[in-house]
mmCIF file with all atom_site columns, C-alpha atoms in Angstrom:
data_model
loop_
_atom_site.group_PDB
_atom_site.id
_atom_site.type_symbol
_atom_site.label_atom_id
_atom_site.label_alt_id
_atom_site.label_comp_id
_atom_site.label_asym_id
_atom_site.label_entity_id
_atom_site.label_seq_id
_atom_site.pdbx_PDB_ins_code
_atom_site.Cartn_x
_atom_site.Cartn_y
_atom_site.Cartn_z
_atom_site.occupancy
_atom_site.B_iso_or_equiv
_atom_site.pdbx_formal_charge
_atom_site.auth_seq_id
_atom_site.auth_comp_id
_atom_site.auth_asym_id
_atom_site.auth_atom_id
_atom_site.pdbx_PDB_model_num
ATOM 1   C CA . MET W 1 1   ? 176.884 3.007   103.713 1.00 51.00 ? 6   MET W CA 1
ATOM 2   C CA . ALA W 1 2   ? 180.342 2.281   105.193 1.00 51.00 ? 7   ALA W CA 1
ATOM 3   C CA . TYR W 1 3   ? 182.453 0.040   103.016 1.00 54.00 ? 8   TYR W CA 1
ATOM 4   C CA . MET W 1 4   ? 185.575 -0.759  105.033 1.00 62.00 ? 9   MET W CA 1
ATOM 5   C CA . ASP W 1 5   ? 187.944 -2.702  102.751 1.00 79.00 ? 10  ASP W CA 1
ATOM 6   C CA . GLU W 1 6   ? 185.462 -3.870  100.120 1.00 87.00 ? 11  GLU W CA 1
ATOM 7   C CA . SER W 1 7   ? 186.377 -3.923  96.440  1.00 91.00 ? 12  SER W CA 1
ATOM 8   C CA . PRO W 1 8   ? 184.428 -1.627  94.076  1.00 92.00 ? 13  PRO W CA 1
ATOM 9   C CA . ARG W 1 9   ? 182.391 -4.634  92.866  1.00 93.00 ? 14  ARG W CA 1
ATOM 10  C CA . GLU W 1 10  ? 181.588 -5.618  96.477  1.00 94.00 ? 15  GLU W CA 1
ATOM 11  C CA . LYS W 1 11  ? 180.557 -2.032  97.262  1.00 95.00 ? 16  LYS W CA 1
ATOM 12  C CA . LEU W 1 12  ? 178.225 -2.036  94.254  1.00 96.00 ? 17  LEU W CA 1
ATOM 13  C CA . ALA W 1 13  ? 176.702 -5.369  95.312  1.00 96.00 ? 18  ALA W CA 1
ATOM 14  C CA . ALA W 1 14  ? 176.269 -4.109  98.888  1.00 96.00 ? 19  ALA W CA 1
ATOM 15  C CA . ASP W 1 15  ? 174.402 -0.993  97.709  1.00 96.00 ? 20  ASP W CA 1
ATOM 16  C CA . ILE W 1 16  ? 172.128 -3.045  95.434  1.00 96.00 ? 21  ILE W CA 1
ATOM 17  C CA . LYS W 1 17  ? 171.352 -5.424  98.304  1.00 97.00 ? 22  LYS W CA 1
ATOM 18  C CA . HIS W 1 18  ? 170.781 -2.493  100.660 1.00 95.00 ? 23  HIS W CA 1
ATOM 19  C CA . ALA W 1 19  ? 168.190 -1.044  98.244  1.00 93.00 ? 24  ALA W CA 1
ATOM 20  C CA . GLY W 1 20  ? 166.276 -4.297  98.715  1.00 93.00 ? 25  GLY W CA 1
ATOM 21  C CA . PHE W 1 21  ? 164.394 -4.209  95.409  1.00 92.00 ? 26  PHE W CA 1
ATOM 22  C CA . TYR W 1 22  ? 164.727 -7.617  93.729  1.00 93.00 ? 27  TYR W CA 1
ATOM 23  C CA . PRO W 1 23  ? 168.431 -7.603  94.660  1.00 96.00 ? 28  PRO W CA 1
ATOM 24  C CA . GLU W 1 24  ? 169.355 -10.963 93.109  1.00 97.00 ? 29  GLU W CA 1
ATOM 25  C CA . LEU W 1 25  ? 167.739 -10.014 89.790  1.00 95.00 ? 30  LEU W CA 1
ATOM 26  C CA . VAL W 1 26  ? 169.342 -6.554  89.793  1.00 96.00 ? 31  VAL W CA 1
ATOM 27  C CA . LEU W 1 27  ? 172.758 -8.020  90.677  1.00 96.00 ? 32  LEU W CA 1
ATOM 28  C CA . GLU W 1 28  ? 172.580 -10.465 87.780  1.00 96.00 ? 33  GLU W CA 1
ATOM 29  C CA . VAL W 1 29  ? 171.416 -7.823  85.301  1.00 95.00 ? 34  VAL W CA 1
ATOM 30  C CA . VAL W 1 30  ? 174.157 -5.391  86.353  1.00 96.00 ? 35  VAL W CA 1
ATOM 31  C CA . ASP W 1 31  ? 176.815 -8.108  86.276  1.00 95.00 ? 36  ASP W CA 1
ATOM 32  C CA . ASP W 1 32  ? 175.751 -9.059  82.739  1.00 94.00 ? 37  ASP W CA 1
ATOM 33  C CA . ALA W 1 33  ? 175.733 -5.389  81.690  1.00 93.00 ? 38  ALA W CA 1
ATOM 34  C CA . LEU W 1 34  ? 179.263 -4.843  83.014  1.00 94.00 ? 39  LEU W CA 1
ATOM 35  C CA . ALA W 1 35  ? 180.534 -7.643  80.750  1.00 93.00 ? 40  ALA W CA 1
ATOM 36  C CA . GLY W 1 36  ? 183.572 -8.218  82.951  1.00 92.00 ? 41  GLY W CA 1
ATOM 37  C CA . LEU W 1 37  ? 184.492 -4.534  83.399  1.00 93.00 ? 42  LEU W CA 1
ATOM 38  C CA . GLU W 1 38  ? 185.398 -3.389  86.907  1.00 94.00 ? 43  GLU W CA 1
ATOM 39  C CA . PRO W 1 39  ? 183.432 -0.501  88.441  1.00 96.00 ? 44  PRO W CA 1
ATOM 40  C CA . ASP W 1 40  ? 185.250 2.758   89.170  1.00 96.00 ? 45  ASP W CA 1
ATOM 41  C CA . ALA W 1 41  ? 182.240 4.459   90.775  1.00 97.00 ? 46  ALA W CA 1
ATOM 42  C CA . HIS W 1 42  ? 178.537 3.734   91.028  1.00 97.00 ? 47  HIS W CA 1
ATOM 43  C CA . PHE W 1 43  ? 175.216 5.112   92.165  1.00 97.00 ? 48  PHE W CA 1
ATOM 44  C CA . VAL W 1 44  ? 172.095 3.150   93.104  1.00 97.00 ? 49  VAL W CA 1
ATOM 45  C CA . GLN W 1 45  ? 168.712 4.856   93.467  1.00 94.00 ? 50  GLN W CA 1
ATOM 46  C CA . HIS W 1 46  ? 165.557 3.047   94.556  1.00 91.00 ? 51  HIS W CA 1
ATOM 47  C CA . GLU W 1 47  ? 162.343 5.066   94.348  1.00 86.00 ? 52  GLU W CA 1
ATOM 48  C CA . THR W 1 48  ? 158.705 4.444   95.171  1.00 80.00 ? 53  THR W CA 1
ATOM 49  C CA . HIS W 1 49  ? 155.754 6.502   93.964  1.00 73.00 ? 54  HIS W CA 1
ATOM 50  C CA . PHE W 1 50  ? 151.995 6.213   93.744  1.00 75.00 ? 55  PHE W CA 1
ATOM 51  C CA . SER W 1 51  ? 149.623 6.760   90.837  1.00 70.00 ? 56  SER W CA 1
ATOM 52  C CA . ARG W 1 52  ? 145.911 6.424   91.440  1.00 70.00 ? 57  ARG W CA 1
ATOM 53  C CA . ASN W 1 53  ? 145.594 3.203   93.427  1.00 70.00 ? 58  ASN W CA 1
ATOM 54  C CA . ASP W 1 54  ? 148.876 1.670   92.297  1.00 70.00 ? 59  ASP W CA 1
ATOM 55  C CA . LEU W 1 55  ? 152.251 1.509   93.960  1.00 73.00 ? 60  LEU W CA 1
ATOM 56  C CA . HIS W 1 56  ? 155.217 1.755   91.581  1.00 76.00 ? 61  HIS W CA 1
ATOM 57  C CA . ARG W 1 57  ? 158.820 1.022   92.459  1.00 83.00 ? 62  ARG W CA 1
ATOM 58  C CA . HIS W 1 58  ? 161.947 1.225   90.374  1.00 88.00 ? 63  HIS W CA 1
ATOM 59  C CA . ILE W 1 59  ? 165.682 1.075   90.746  1.00 93.00 ? 64  ILE W CA 1
ATOM 60  C CA . THR W 1 60  ? 168.344 2.727   88.630  1.00 94.00 ? 65  THR W CA 1
ATOM 61  C CA . VAL W 1 61  ? 171.963 1.594   88.814  1.00 96.00 ? 66  VAL W CA 1
ATOM 62  C CA . MET W 1 62  ? 174.661 3.695   87.152  1.00 97.00 ? 67  MET W CA 1
ATOM 63  C CA . VAL W 1 63  ? 178.194 2.360   86.959  1.00 98.00 ? 68  VAL W CA 1
ATOM 64  C CA . LEU W 1 64  ? 181.232 4.227   85.719  1.00 97.00 ? 69  LEU W CA 1
ATOM 65  C CA . CYS W 1 65  ? 183.801 1.735   84.435  1.00 95.00 ? 70  CYS W CA 1
ATOM 66  C CA . GLY W 1 66  ? 186.746 2.778   82.318  1.00 91.00 ? 71  GLY W CA 1
ATOM 67  C CA . SER W 1 67  ? 185.476 4.615   79.259  1.00 93.00 ? 72  SER W CA 1
ATOM 68  C CA . GLN W 1 68  ? 181.870 3.460   79.736  1.00 94.00 ? 73  GLN W CA 1
ATOM 69  C CA . LEU W 1 69  ? 178.798 4.508   81.671  1.00 96.00 ? 74  LEU W CA 1
ATOM 70  C CA . VAL W 1 70  ? 176.639 1.433   82.248  1.00 95.00 ? 75  VAL W CA 1
ATOM 71  C CA . LEU W 1 71  ? 173.012 1.975   83.220  1.00 94.00 ? 76  LEU W CA 1
ATOM 72  C CA . ALA W 1 72  ? 170.497 -0.597  84.398  1.00 94.00 ? 77  ALA W CA 1
ATOM 73  C CA . HIS W 1 73  ? 166.883 0.210   85.208  1.00 92.00 ? 78  HIS W CA 1
ATOM 74  C CA . LEU W 1 74  ? 164.268 -2.137  86.634  1.00 92.00 ? 79  LEU W CA 1
ATOM 75  C CA . ASP W 1 75  ? 160.660 -1.398  87.474  1.00 88.00 ? 80  ASP W CA 1
ATOM 76  C CA . ASP W 1 76  ? 157.742 -3.617  88.348  1.00 84.00 ? 81  ASP W CA 1
ATOM 77  C CA . SER W 1 77  ? 154.049 -3.511  87.570  1.00 78.00 ? 82  SER W CA 1
ATOM 78  C CA . HIS W 1 78  ? 150.990 -5.642  88.104  1.00 72.00 ? 83  HIS W CA 1
ATOM 79  C CA . LEU W 1 79  ? 149.921 -8.007  85.370  1.00 70.00 ? 84  LEU W CA 1
ATOM 80  C CA . GLU W 1 80  ? 146.682 -6.729  83.849  1.00 69.00 ? 85  GLU W CA 1
ATOM 81  C CA . GLU W 1 81  ? 145.056 -10.152 83.793  1.00 66.00 ? 86  GLU W CA 1
ATOM 82  C CA . ASP W 1 82  ? 146.187 -11.054 87.329  1.00 64.00 ? 87  ASP W CA 1
ATOM 83  C CA . ALA W 1 83  ? 145.895 -8.417  90.051  1.00 65.00 ? 88  ALA W CA 1
ATOM 84  C CA . GLN W 1 84  ? 148.183 -10.488 92.310  1.00 71.00 ? 89  GLN W CA 1
ATOM 85  C CA . GLY W 1 85  ? 150.853 -11.100 89.650  1.00 79.00 ? 90  GLY W CA 1
ATOM 86  C CA . THR W 1 86  ? 153.852 -8.857  89.101  1.00 82.00 ? 91  THR W CA 1
ATOM 87  C CA . VAL W 1 87  ? 156.204 -8.459  86.162  1.00 84.00 ? 92  VAL W CA 1
ATOM 88  C CA . ALA W 1 88  ? 159.629 -6.792  86.219  1.00 86.00 ? 93  ALA W CA 1
ATOM 89  C CA . HIS W 1 89  ? 160.851 -4.796  83.229  1.00 88.00 ? 94  HIS W CA 1
ATOM 90  C CA . VAL W 1 90  ? 164.602 -4.438  82.886  1.00 90.00 ? 95  VAL W CA 1
ATOM 91  C CA . SER W 1 91  ? 166.628 -2.294  80.511  1.00 90.00 ? 96  SER W CA 1
ATOM 92  C CA . VAL W 1 92  ? 170.384 -1.867  80.275  1.00 92.00 ? 97  VAL W CA 1
ATOM 93  C CA . GLU W 1 93  ? 172.512 0.502   78.271  1.00 91.00 ? 98  GLU W CA 1
ATOM 94  C CA . ALA W 1 94  ? 176.222 1.141   77.900  1.00 92.00 ? 99  ALA W CA 1
ATOM 95  C CA . VAL W 1 95  ? 177.317 4.578   76.733  1.00 93.00 ? 100 VAL W CA 1
ATOM 96  C CA . LYS W 1 96  ? 180.857 5.600   75.834  1.00 94.00 ? 101 LYS W CA 1
ATOM 97  C CA . LEU W 1 97  ? 181.902 8.580   77.927  1.00 95.00 ? 102 LEU W CA 1
ATOM 98  C CA . SER W 1 98  ? 183.093 10.315  74.766  1.00 93.00 ? 103 SER W CA 1
ATOM 99  C CA . ALA W 1 99  ? 179.495 10.124  73.455  1.00 92.00 ? 104 ALA W CA 1
ATOM 100 C CA . LEU W 1 100 ? 178.052 12.045  76.399  1.00 92.00 ? 105 LEU W CA 1
ATOM 101 C CA . ARG W 1 101 ? 176.857 15.471  75.331  1.00 89.00 ? 106 ARG W CA 1
ATOM 102 C CA . ALA W 1 102 ? 176.446 16.926  78.807  1.00 89.00 ? 107 ALA W CA 1
ATOM 103 C CA . VAL W 1 103 ? 176.845 16.121  82.487  1.00 93.00 ? 108 VAL W CA 1
ATOM 104 C CA . THR W 1 104 ? 175.136 18.776  84.585  1.00 93.00 ? 109 THR W CA 1
ATOM 105 C CA . ILE W 1 105 ? 175.372 18.878  88.381  1.00 96.00 ? 110 ILE W CA 1
ATOM 106 C CA . SER W 1 106 ? 173.269 21.121  90.629  1.00 96.00 ? 111 SER W CA 1
ATOM 107 C CA . TYR W 1 107 ? 173.664 21.538  94.382  1.00 97.00 ? 112 TYR W CA 1
ATOM 108 C CA . GLY W 1 108 ? 171.264 22.872  96.990  1.00 96.00 ? 113 GLY W CA 1
ATOM 109 C CA . TYR W 1 109 ? 172.528 24.363  100.246 1.00 96.00 ? 114 TYR W CA 1
ATOM 110 C CA . ASP W 1 110 ? 170.295 25.212  103.187 1.00 94.00 ? 115 ASP W CA 1
ATOM 111 C CA . GLN W 1 111 ? 171.090 28.519  104.855 1.00 94.00 ? 116 GLN W CA 1
ATOM 112 C CA . PRO W 1 112 ? 173.907 29.598  102.521 1.00 94.00 ? 117 PRO W CA 1
ATOM 113 C CA . GLN W 1 113 ? 174.572 32.617  104.743 1.00 96.00 ? 118 GLN W CA 1
ATOM 114 C CA . ILE W 1 114 ? 176.265 30.276  107.254 1.00 96.00 ? 119 ILE W CA 1
ATOM 115 C CA . TYR W 1 115 ? 178.145 28.233  104.628 1.00 95.00 ? 120 TYR W CA 1
ATOM 116 C CA . ARG W 1 116 ? 181.661 27.206  105.529 1.00 95.00 ? 121 ARG W CA 1
ATOM 117 C CA . PRO W 1 117 ? 184.137 25.473  103.190 1.00 95.00 ? 122 PRO W CA 1
ATOM 118 C CA . GLY W 1 118 ? 183.598 21.732  103.241 1.00 92.00 ? 123 GLY W CA 1
ATOM 119 C CA . MET W 1 119 ? 179.917 21.821  104.240 1.00 93.00 ? 124 MET W CA 1
ATOM 120 C CA . SER W 1 120 ? 177.870 19.223  102.399 1.00 94.00 ? 125 SER W CA 1
ATOM 121 C CA . PRO W 1 121 ? 174.944 20.176  100.190 1.00 97.00 ? 126 PRO W CA 1
ATOM 122 C CA . THR W 1 122 ? 171.459 19.183  101.308 1.00 97.00 ? 127 THR W CA 1
ATOM 123 C CA . GLU W 1 123 ? 170.474 18.284  97.758  1.00 97.00 ? 128 GLU W CA 1
ATOM 124 C CA . VAL W 1 124 ? 172.263 17.031  94.651  1.00 97.00 ? 129 VAL W CA 1
ATOM 125 C CA . SER W 1 125 ? 170.759 16.760  91.177  1.00 96.00 ? 130 SER W CA 1
ATOM 126 C CA . PHE W 1 126 ? 172.519 15.625  88.055  1.00 95.00 ? 131 PHE W CA 1
ATOM 127 C CA . GLN W 1 127 ? 171.463 15.192  84.461  1.00 92.00 ? 132 GLN W CA 1
ATOM 128 C CA . VAL W 1 128 ? 173.259 13.182  81.812  1.00 93.00 ? 133 VAL W CA 1
ATOM 129 C CA . ALA W 1 129 ? 172.555 13.601  78.094  1.00 90.00 ? 134 ALA W CA 1
ATOM 130 C CA . TRP W 1 130 ? 173.793 11.497  75.204  1.00 89.00 ? 135 TRP W CA 1
ATOM 131 C CA . THR W 1 131 ? 170.975 11.136  72.653  1.00 81.00 ? 136 THR W CA 1
ATOM 132 C CA . GLY W 1 132 ? 169.826 14.718  72.543  1.00 54.00 ? 137 GLY W CA 1
ATOM 133 C CA . SER W 1 133 ? 166.592 14.134  74.461  1.00 52.00 ? 138 SER W CA 1
ATOM 134 C CA . LEU W 1 134 ? 165.174 17.495  75.402  1.00 50.00 ? 139 LEU W CA 1
ATOM 135 C CA . ARG W 1 135 ? 162.972 18.127  78.433  1.00 54.00 ? 140 ARG W CA 1
ATOM 136 C CA . ILE W 1 136 ? 160.832 21.240  78.271  1.00 58.00 ? 141 ILE W CA 1
ATOM 137 C CA . ASP W 1 137 ? 159.156 22.720  81.336  1.00 62.00 ? 142 ASP W CA 1
ATOM 138 C CA . ALA W 1 138 ? 156.638 25.435  80.445  1.00 66.00 ? 143 ALA W CA 1
ATOM 139 C CA . ALA W 1 139 ? 154.162 27.442  82.483  1.00 69.00 ? 144 ALA W CA 1
ATOM 140 C CA . PRO W 1 140 ? 152.038 30.529  81.928  1.00 74.00 ? 145 PRO W CA 1
ATOM 141 C CA . ALA W 1 141 ? 154.094 33.688  82.323  1.00 77.00 ? 146 ALA W CA 1
ATOM 142 C CA . THR W 1 142 ? 153.095 35.903  85.209  1.00 80.00 ? 147 THR W CA 1
ATOM 143 C CA . CYS W 1 143 ? 152.992 39.629  85.639  1.00 83.00 ? 148 CYS W CA 1
ATOM 144 C CA . PRO W 1 144 ? 153.981 41.513  88.808  1.00 83.00 ? 149 PRO W CA 1
ATOM 145 C CA . ASP W 1 145 ? 150.868 43.716  88.448  1.00 85.00 ? 150 ASP W CA 1
ATOM 146 C CA . PRO W 1 146 ? 148.029 41.963  90.359  1.00 84.00 ? 151 PRO W CA 1
ATOM 147 C CA . THR W 1 147 ? 145.380 43.863  88.337  1.00 87.00 ? 152 THR W CA 1
ATOM 148 C CA . CYS W 1 148 ? 146.804 42.907  84.934  1.00 85.00 ? 153 CYS W CA 1
ATOM 149 C CA . THR W 1 149 ? 144.578 40.618  82.844  1.00 83.00 ? 154 THR W CA 1
ATOM 150 C CA . ALA W 1 150 ? 146.761 40.438  79.731  1.00 83.00 ? 155 ALA W CA 1
ATOM 151 C CA . ASP W 1 151 ? 147.997 37.156  78.325  1.00 80.00 ? 156 ASP W CA 1
ATOM 152 C CA . HIS W 1 152 ? 151.762 37.164  78.821  1.00 77.00 ? 157 HIS W CA 1
ATOM 153 C CA . GLY W 1 153 ? 152.361 33.916  76.962  1.00 76.00 ? 158 GLY W CA 1
ATOM 154 C CA . TYR W 1 154 ? 154.489 31.186  78.410  1.00 71.00 ? 159 TYR W CA 1
ATOM 155 C CA . THR W 1 155 ? 157.840 30.958  80.088  1.00 72.00 ? 160 THR W CA 1
ATOM 156 C CA . GLY W 1 156 ? 159.953 27.925  80.724  1.00 65.00 ? 161 GLY W CA 1
ATOM 157 C CA . SER W 1 157 ? 163.196 26.140  80.368  1.00 61.00 ? 162 SER W CA 1
ATOM 158 C CA . ALA W 1 158 ? 164.640 23.429  78.189  1.00 58.00 ? 163 ALA W CA 1
ATOM 159 C CA . SER W 1 159 ? 167.391 21.047  79.182  1.00 54.00 ? 164 SER W CA 1
ATOM 160 C CA . LEU W 1 160 ? 169.178 18.173  77.521  1.00 51.00 ? 165 LEU W CA 1
ATOM 161 C CA . GLU W 1 161 ? 168.785 14.962  79.495  1.00 55.00 ? 166 GLU W CA 1
ATOM 162 C CA . ASP W 1 162 ? 168.509 11.249  79.036  1.00 81.00 ? 167 ASP W CA 1
ATOM 163 C CA . ILE W 1 163 ? 168.572 10.599  82.741  1.00 87.00 ? 168 ILE W CA 1
ATOM 164 C CA . ALA W 1 164 ? 167.970 12.910  85.670  1.00 89.00 ? 169 ALA W CA 1
ATOM 165 C CA . VAL W 1 165 ? 168.633 12.145  89.329  1.00 93.00 ? 170 VAL W CA 1
ATOM 166 C CA . ARG W 1 166 ? 167.637 14.171  92.378  1.00 95.00 ? 171 ARG W CA 1
ATOM 167 C CA . VAL W 1 167 ? 168.649 13.229  95.906  1.00 96.00 ? 172 VAL W CA 1
ATOM 168 C CA . SER W 1 168 ? 167.874 15.248  99.032  1.00 96.00 ? 173 SER W CA 1
ATOM 169 C CA . ALA W 1 169 ? 168.942 14.824  102.633 1.00 96.00 ? 174 ALA W CA 1
ATOM 170 C CA . THR W 1 170 ? 165.335 15.228  103.785 1.00 95.00 ? 175 THR W CA 1
ATOM 171 C CA . ALA W 1 171 ? 163.904 12.484  101.559 1.00 92.00 ? 176 ALA W CA 1
ATOM 172 C CA . ASP W 1 172 ? 166.883 10.161  101.050 1.00 92.00 ? 177 ASP W CA 1
ATOM 173 C CA . GLY W 1 173 ? 169.258 10.905  103.917 1.00 94.00 ? 178 GLY W CA 1
ATOM 174 C CA . PRO W 1 174 ? 172.646 12.634  104.084 1.00 95.00 ? 179 PRO W CA 1
ATOM 175 C CA . ASP W 1 175 ? 174.557 9.477   103.072 1.00 95.00 ? 180 ASP W CA 1
ATOM 176 C CA . ALA W 1 176 ? 172.574 9.241   99.824  1.00 94.00 ? 181 ALA W CA 1
ATOM 177 C CA . VAL W 1 177 ? 173.439 12.888  99.077  1.00 96.00 ? 182 VAL W CA 1
ATOM 178 C CA . LYS W 1 178 ? 177.142 12.156  99.648  1.00 96.00 ? 183 LYS W CA 1
ATOM 179 C CA . GLN W 1 179 ? 176.975 9.105   97.369  1.00 96.00 ? 184 GLN W CA 1
ATOM 180 C CA . ALA W 1 180 ? 175.166 11.043  94.630  1.00 97.00 ? 185 ALA W CA 1
ATOM 181 C CA . ARG W 1 181 ? 177.682 13.874  94.862  1.00 97.00 ? 186 ARG W CA 1
ATOM 182 C CA . TYR W 1 182 ? 180.635 11.478  94.725  1.00 96.00 ? 187 TYR W CA 1
ATOM 183 C CA . PHE W 1 183 ? 179.247 9.671   91.672  1.00 97.00 ? 188 PHE W CA 1
ATOM 184 C CA . ALA W 1 184 ? 178.221 12.859  89.848  1.00 97.00 ? 189 ALA W CA 1
ATOM 185 C CA . ARG W 1 185 ? 181.666 14.369  90.363  1.00 96.00 ? 190 ARG W CA 1
ATOM 186 C CA . ALA W 1 186 ? 183.408 11.152  89.259  1.00 96.00 ? 191 ALA W CA 1
ATOM 187 C CA . LEU W 1 187 ? 181.236 11.020  86.130  1.00 96.00 ? 192 LEU W CA 1
ATOM 188 C CA . HIS W 1 188 ? 181.847 14.703  85.378  1.00 96.00 ? 193 HIS W CA 1
ATOM 189 C CA . ARG W 1 189 ? 185.609 14.271  85.807  1.00 95.00 ? 194 ARG W CA 1
ATOM 190 C CA . ALA W 1 190 ? 185.669 11.137  83.604  1.00 95.00 ? 195 ALA W CA 1
ATOM 191 C CA . HIS W 1 191 ? 183.577 12.901  80.953  1.00 94.00 ? 196 HIS W CA 1
ATOM 192 C CA . MET W 1 192 ? 185.894 15.927  80.960  1.00 92.00 ? 197 MET W CA 1
ATOM 193 C CA . HIS W 1 193 ? 188.921 13.659  80.441  1.00 89.00 ? 198 HIS W CA 1
ATOM 194 C CA . SER W 1 194 ? 187.258 11.386  77.850  1.00 85.00 ? 199 SER W CA 1
ATOM 195 C CA . ASP W 1 195 ? 188.154 13.774  75.013  1.00 74.00 ? 200 ASP W CA 1
ATOM 196 C CA . THR W 1 196 ? 191.827 13.773  75.980  1.00 63.00 ? 201 THR W CA 1
ATOM 197 C CA . LYS W 1 197 ? 192.258 9.989   75.733  1.00 55.00 ? 202 LYS W CA 1
#
């Protein structure tokens, strides 16, 4: 999204409105969460997914402001007693940058053999950890011998994360990848400097 001469707060509001998911509610929640602080950088992600016969949507807004990371998350669901009714659940959190345990950024590049300096990634993922939440991905271990019937146990990985974001050019568009990269780098830089303040 092109911003021209908008202030950081106007850019944030424009991205929330562009997401189109209860924008007035999200704007009010984020404004309350900022408590008068001015945004330095932000990222807005609106996602839709299906489970069984239900459609689920949610929006996550992350705002870097001074020594704080402010997060707001809103999702909606149908009221159990009223199939036509909807309820929105909102949560907000402010985390001091000095309390962050890890900011991890991963990039994906298509056709790295033709990479040239300055080329944009086709995918950006970042994880932020502050409470020590641990995600474990495990799967049965495999053997390169196709005739082997032995149990090789499990293999997997564990990563610290309280929030994880993945944006790809294919699913979200190249502008979303640029925005995610900009925010992730700004957050990483602010986190690295938070111990020196």
